[in-house]
PDB file of C-alpha atoms in Angstrom:
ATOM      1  CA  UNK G   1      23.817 -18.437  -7.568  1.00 82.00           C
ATOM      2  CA  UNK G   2      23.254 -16.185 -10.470  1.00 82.00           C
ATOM      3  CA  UNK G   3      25.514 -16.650 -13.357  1.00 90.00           C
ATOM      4  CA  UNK G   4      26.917 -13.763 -15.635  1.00 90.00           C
ATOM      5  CA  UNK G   5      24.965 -15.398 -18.875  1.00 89.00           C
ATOM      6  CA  UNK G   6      21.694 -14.977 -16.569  1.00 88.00           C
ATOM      7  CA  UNK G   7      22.617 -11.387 -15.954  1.00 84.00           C
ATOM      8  CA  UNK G   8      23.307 -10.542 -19.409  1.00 85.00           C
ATOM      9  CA  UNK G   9      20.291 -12.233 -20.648  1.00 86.00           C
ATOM     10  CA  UNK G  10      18.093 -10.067 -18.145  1.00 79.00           C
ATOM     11  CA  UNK G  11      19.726  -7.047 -19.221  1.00 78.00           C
ATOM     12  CA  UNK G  12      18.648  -8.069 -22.906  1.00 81.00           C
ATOM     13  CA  UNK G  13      15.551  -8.331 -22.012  1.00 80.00           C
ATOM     14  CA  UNK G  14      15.298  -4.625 -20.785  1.00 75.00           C
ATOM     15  CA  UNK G  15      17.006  -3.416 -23.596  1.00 78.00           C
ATOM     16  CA  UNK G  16      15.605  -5.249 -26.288  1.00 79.00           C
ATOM     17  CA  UNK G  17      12.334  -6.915 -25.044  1.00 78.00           C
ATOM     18  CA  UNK G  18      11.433  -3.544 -22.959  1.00 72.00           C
ATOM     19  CA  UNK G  19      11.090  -5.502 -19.711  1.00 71.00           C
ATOM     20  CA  UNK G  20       9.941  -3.248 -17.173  1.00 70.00           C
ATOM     21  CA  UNK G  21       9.264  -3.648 -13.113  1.00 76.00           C
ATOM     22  CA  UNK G  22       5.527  -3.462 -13.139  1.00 82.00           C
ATOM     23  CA  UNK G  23       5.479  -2.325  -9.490  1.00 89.00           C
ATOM     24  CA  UNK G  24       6.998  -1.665  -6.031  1.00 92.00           C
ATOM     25  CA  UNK G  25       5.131  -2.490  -3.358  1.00 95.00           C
ATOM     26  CA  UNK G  26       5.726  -1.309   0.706  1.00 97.00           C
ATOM     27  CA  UNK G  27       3.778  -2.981   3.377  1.00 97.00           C
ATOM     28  CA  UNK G  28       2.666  -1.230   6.086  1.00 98.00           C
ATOM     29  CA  UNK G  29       1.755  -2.947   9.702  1.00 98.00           C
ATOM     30  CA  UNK G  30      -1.069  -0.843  11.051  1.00 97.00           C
ATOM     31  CA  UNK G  31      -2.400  -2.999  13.883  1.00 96.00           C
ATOM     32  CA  UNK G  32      -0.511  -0.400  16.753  1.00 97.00           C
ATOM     33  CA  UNK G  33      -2.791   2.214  15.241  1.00 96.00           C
ATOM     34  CA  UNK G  34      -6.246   0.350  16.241  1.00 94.00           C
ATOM     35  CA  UNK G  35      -7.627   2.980  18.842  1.00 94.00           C
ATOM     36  CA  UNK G  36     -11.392   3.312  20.667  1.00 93.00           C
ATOM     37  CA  UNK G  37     -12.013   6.638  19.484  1.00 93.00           C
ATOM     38  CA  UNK G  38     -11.665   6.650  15.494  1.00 93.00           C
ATOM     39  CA  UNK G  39     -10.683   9.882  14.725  1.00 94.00           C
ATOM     40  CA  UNK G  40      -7.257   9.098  16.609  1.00 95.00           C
ATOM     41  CA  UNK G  41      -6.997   6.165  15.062  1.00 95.00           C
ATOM     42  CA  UNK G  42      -7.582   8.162  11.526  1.00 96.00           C
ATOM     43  CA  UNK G  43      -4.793  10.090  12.686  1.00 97.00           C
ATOM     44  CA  UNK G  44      -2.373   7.494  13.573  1.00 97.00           C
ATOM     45  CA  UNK G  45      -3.200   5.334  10.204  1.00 97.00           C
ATOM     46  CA  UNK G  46      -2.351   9.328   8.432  1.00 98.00           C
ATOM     47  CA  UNK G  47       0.893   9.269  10.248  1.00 98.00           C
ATOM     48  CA  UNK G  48       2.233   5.779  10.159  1.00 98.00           C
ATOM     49  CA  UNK G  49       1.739   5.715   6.026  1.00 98.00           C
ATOM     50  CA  UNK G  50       2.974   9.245   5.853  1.00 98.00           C
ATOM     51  CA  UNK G  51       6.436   8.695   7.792  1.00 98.00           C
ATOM     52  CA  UNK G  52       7.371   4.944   6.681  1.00 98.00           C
ATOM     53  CA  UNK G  53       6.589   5.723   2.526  1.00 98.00           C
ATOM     54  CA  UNK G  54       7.655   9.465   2.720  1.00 97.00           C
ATOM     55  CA  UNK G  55      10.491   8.233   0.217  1.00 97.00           C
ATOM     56  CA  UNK G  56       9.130   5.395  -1.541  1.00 97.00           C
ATOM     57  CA  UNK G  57       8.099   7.433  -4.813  1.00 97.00           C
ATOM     58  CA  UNK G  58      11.903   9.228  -4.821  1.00 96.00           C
ATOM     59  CA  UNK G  59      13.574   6.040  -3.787  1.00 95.00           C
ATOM     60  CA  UNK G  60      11.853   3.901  -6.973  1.00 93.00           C
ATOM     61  CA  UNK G  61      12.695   6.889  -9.464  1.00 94.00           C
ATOM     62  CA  UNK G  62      15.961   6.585  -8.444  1.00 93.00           C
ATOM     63  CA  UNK G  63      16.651   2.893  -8.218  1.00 88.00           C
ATOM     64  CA  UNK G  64      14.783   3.273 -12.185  1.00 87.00           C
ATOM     65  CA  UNK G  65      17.116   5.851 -12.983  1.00 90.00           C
ATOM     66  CA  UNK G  66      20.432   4.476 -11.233  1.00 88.00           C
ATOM     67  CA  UNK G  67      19.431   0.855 -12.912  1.00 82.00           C
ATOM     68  CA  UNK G  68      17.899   2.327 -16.318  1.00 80.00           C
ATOM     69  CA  UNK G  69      14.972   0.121 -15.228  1.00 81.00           C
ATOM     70  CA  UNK G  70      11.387   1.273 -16.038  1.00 83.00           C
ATOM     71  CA  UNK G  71       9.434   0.924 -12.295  1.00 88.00           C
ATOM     72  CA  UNK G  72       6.221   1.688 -13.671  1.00 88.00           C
ATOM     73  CA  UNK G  73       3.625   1.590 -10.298  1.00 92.00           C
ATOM     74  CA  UNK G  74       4.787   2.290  -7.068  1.00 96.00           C
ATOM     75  CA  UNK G  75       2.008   1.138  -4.261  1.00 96.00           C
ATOM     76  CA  UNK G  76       1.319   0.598  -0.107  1.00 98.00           C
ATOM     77  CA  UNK G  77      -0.628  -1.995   1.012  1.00 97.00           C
ATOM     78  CA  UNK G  78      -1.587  -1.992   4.720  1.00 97.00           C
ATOM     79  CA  UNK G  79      -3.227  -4.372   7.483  1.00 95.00           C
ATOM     80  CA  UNK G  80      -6.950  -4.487   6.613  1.00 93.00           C
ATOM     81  CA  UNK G  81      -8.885  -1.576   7.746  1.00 93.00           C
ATOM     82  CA  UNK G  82     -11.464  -3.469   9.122  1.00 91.00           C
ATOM     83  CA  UNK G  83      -9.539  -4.941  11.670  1.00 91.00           C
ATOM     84  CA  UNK G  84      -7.926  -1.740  12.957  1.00 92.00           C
ATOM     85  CA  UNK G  85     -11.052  -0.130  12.475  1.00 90.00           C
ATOM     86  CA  UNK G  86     -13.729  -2.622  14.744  1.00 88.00           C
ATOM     87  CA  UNK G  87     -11.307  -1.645  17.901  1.00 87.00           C
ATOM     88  CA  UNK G  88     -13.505   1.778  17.416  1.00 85.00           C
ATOM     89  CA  UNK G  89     -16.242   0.037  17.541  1.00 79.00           C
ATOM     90  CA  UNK G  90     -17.345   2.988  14.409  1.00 65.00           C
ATOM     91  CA  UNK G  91     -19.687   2.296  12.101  1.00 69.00           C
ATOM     92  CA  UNK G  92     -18.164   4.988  10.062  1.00 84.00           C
ATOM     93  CA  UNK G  93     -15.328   3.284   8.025  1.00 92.00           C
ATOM     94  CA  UNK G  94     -15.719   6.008   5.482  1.00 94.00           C
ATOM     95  CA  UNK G  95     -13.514   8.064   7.603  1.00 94.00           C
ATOM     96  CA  UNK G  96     -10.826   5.325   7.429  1.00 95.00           C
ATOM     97  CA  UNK G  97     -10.782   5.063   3.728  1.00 95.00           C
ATOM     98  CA  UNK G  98     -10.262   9.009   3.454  1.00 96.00           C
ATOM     99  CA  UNK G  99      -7.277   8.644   6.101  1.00 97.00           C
ATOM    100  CA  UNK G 100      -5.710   6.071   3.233  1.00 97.00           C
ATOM    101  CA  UNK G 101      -6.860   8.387   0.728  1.00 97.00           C
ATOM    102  CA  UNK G 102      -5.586  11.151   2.024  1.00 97.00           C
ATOM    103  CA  UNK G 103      -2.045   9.328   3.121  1.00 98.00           C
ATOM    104  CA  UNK G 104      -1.725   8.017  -0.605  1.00 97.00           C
ATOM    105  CA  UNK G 105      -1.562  11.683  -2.216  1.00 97.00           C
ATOM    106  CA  UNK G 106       0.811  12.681   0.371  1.00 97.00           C
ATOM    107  CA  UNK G 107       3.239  10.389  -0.459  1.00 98.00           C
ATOM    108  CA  UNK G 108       2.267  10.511  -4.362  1.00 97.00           C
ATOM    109  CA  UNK G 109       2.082   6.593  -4.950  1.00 97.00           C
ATOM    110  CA  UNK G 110      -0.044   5.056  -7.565  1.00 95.00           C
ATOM    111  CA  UNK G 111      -2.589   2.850  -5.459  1.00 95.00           C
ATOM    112  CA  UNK G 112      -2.594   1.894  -1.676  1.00 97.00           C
ATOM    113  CA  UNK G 113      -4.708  -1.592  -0.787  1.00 94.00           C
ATOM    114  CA  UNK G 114      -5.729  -2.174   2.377  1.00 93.00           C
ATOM    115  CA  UNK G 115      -9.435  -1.145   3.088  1.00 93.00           C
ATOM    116  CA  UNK G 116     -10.510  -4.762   2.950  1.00 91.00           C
ATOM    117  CA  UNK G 117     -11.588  -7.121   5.394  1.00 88.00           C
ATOM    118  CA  UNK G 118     -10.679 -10.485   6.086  1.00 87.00           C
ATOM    119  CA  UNK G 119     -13.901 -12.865   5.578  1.00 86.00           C
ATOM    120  CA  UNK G 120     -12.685 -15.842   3.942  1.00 85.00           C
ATOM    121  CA  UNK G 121     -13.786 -17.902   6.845  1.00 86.00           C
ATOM    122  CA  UNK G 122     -17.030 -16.085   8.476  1.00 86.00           C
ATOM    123  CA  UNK G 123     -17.155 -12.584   9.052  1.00 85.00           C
ATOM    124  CA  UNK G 124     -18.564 -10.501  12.065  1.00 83.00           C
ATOM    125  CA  UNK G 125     -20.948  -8.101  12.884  1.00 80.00           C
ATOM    126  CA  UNK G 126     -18.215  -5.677  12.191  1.00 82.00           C
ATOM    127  CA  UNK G 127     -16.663  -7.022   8.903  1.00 86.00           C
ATOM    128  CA  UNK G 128     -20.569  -6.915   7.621  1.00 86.00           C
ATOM    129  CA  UNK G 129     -21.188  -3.146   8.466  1.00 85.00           C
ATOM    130  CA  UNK G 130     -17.729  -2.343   6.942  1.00 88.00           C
ATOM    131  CA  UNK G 131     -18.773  -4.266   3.383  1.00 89.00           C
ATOM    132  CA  UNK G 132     -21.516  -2.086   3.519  1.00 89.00           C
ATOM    133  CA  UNK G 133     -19.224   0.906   3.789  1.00 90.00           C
ATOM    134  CA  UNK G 134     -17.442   0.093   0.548  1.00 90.00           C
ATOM    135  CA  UNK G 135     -19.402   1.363  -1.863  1.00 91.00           C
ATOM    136  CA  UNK G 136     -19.918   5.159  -0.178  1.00 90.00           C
ATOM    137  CA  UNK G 137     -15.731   4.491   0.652  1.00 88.00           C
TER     138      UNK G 137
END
């Protein structure tokens, strides 16, 4: 339970220490937009980011302004594009990081993360081709 002294002493801390909310952060599940034919599956990443964070810049301006709390980055960060991405069987995962591109000035926000891969453990034939990507991306 929070007590009032810990309230007041965070709201001294914006005032006087100029605390600030580095960033808001939505995550985004893409793996129901993994399609065989990658343009689709462009389309349905586009589309997915586009609807669910339509609001999220607007929303953290106003919770800063409502609050008087600074929200200084607002951000996505979706399911890694290389899995969605290897159901295309593409080589092309260029055309996936322009889909992100493209979905993050839409909805204005300051960075989305997500055109990664999982290799911590191994990485396929796949995962390997879409390193290689990252550098055109």
């Amino acid at each position: 339970m929070i007590t009032d002294l810990e309230v007041l002493e965070t709201i001294r801390m914006f005032q006087e220490q100029h605390l600030d909310v580095r960033t808001i952060t939505m995550g985004i599940n893409l793996m129901d937009c993994a399609d065989e034919n990658p343009e689709r599956a462009c389309t349905k990443i586009y589309d997915k980011i586009t609807r669910y964070a339509e609001n999220l810049v607007s929303v953290g301006e106003q919770i800063s302004k409502d609050y008087q709390v600074p929200i200084i980055n607002k951000r996505i960060s979706v399911t890694p594009v290389s899995i969605i991405a290897e159901s295309s069987g593409n080589a092309e995962y260029v055309k996936f990081a322009r889909a992100l591109d493209r979905a993050a000035q839409e909805t204005g926000v300051n960075f989305i993360g997500g055109f990664s891969a999982l290799v911590h453990k191994g990485y396929t034939n796949a995962d390997k081709g879409f390193i290689q990507s990252i550098p055109e991306a």
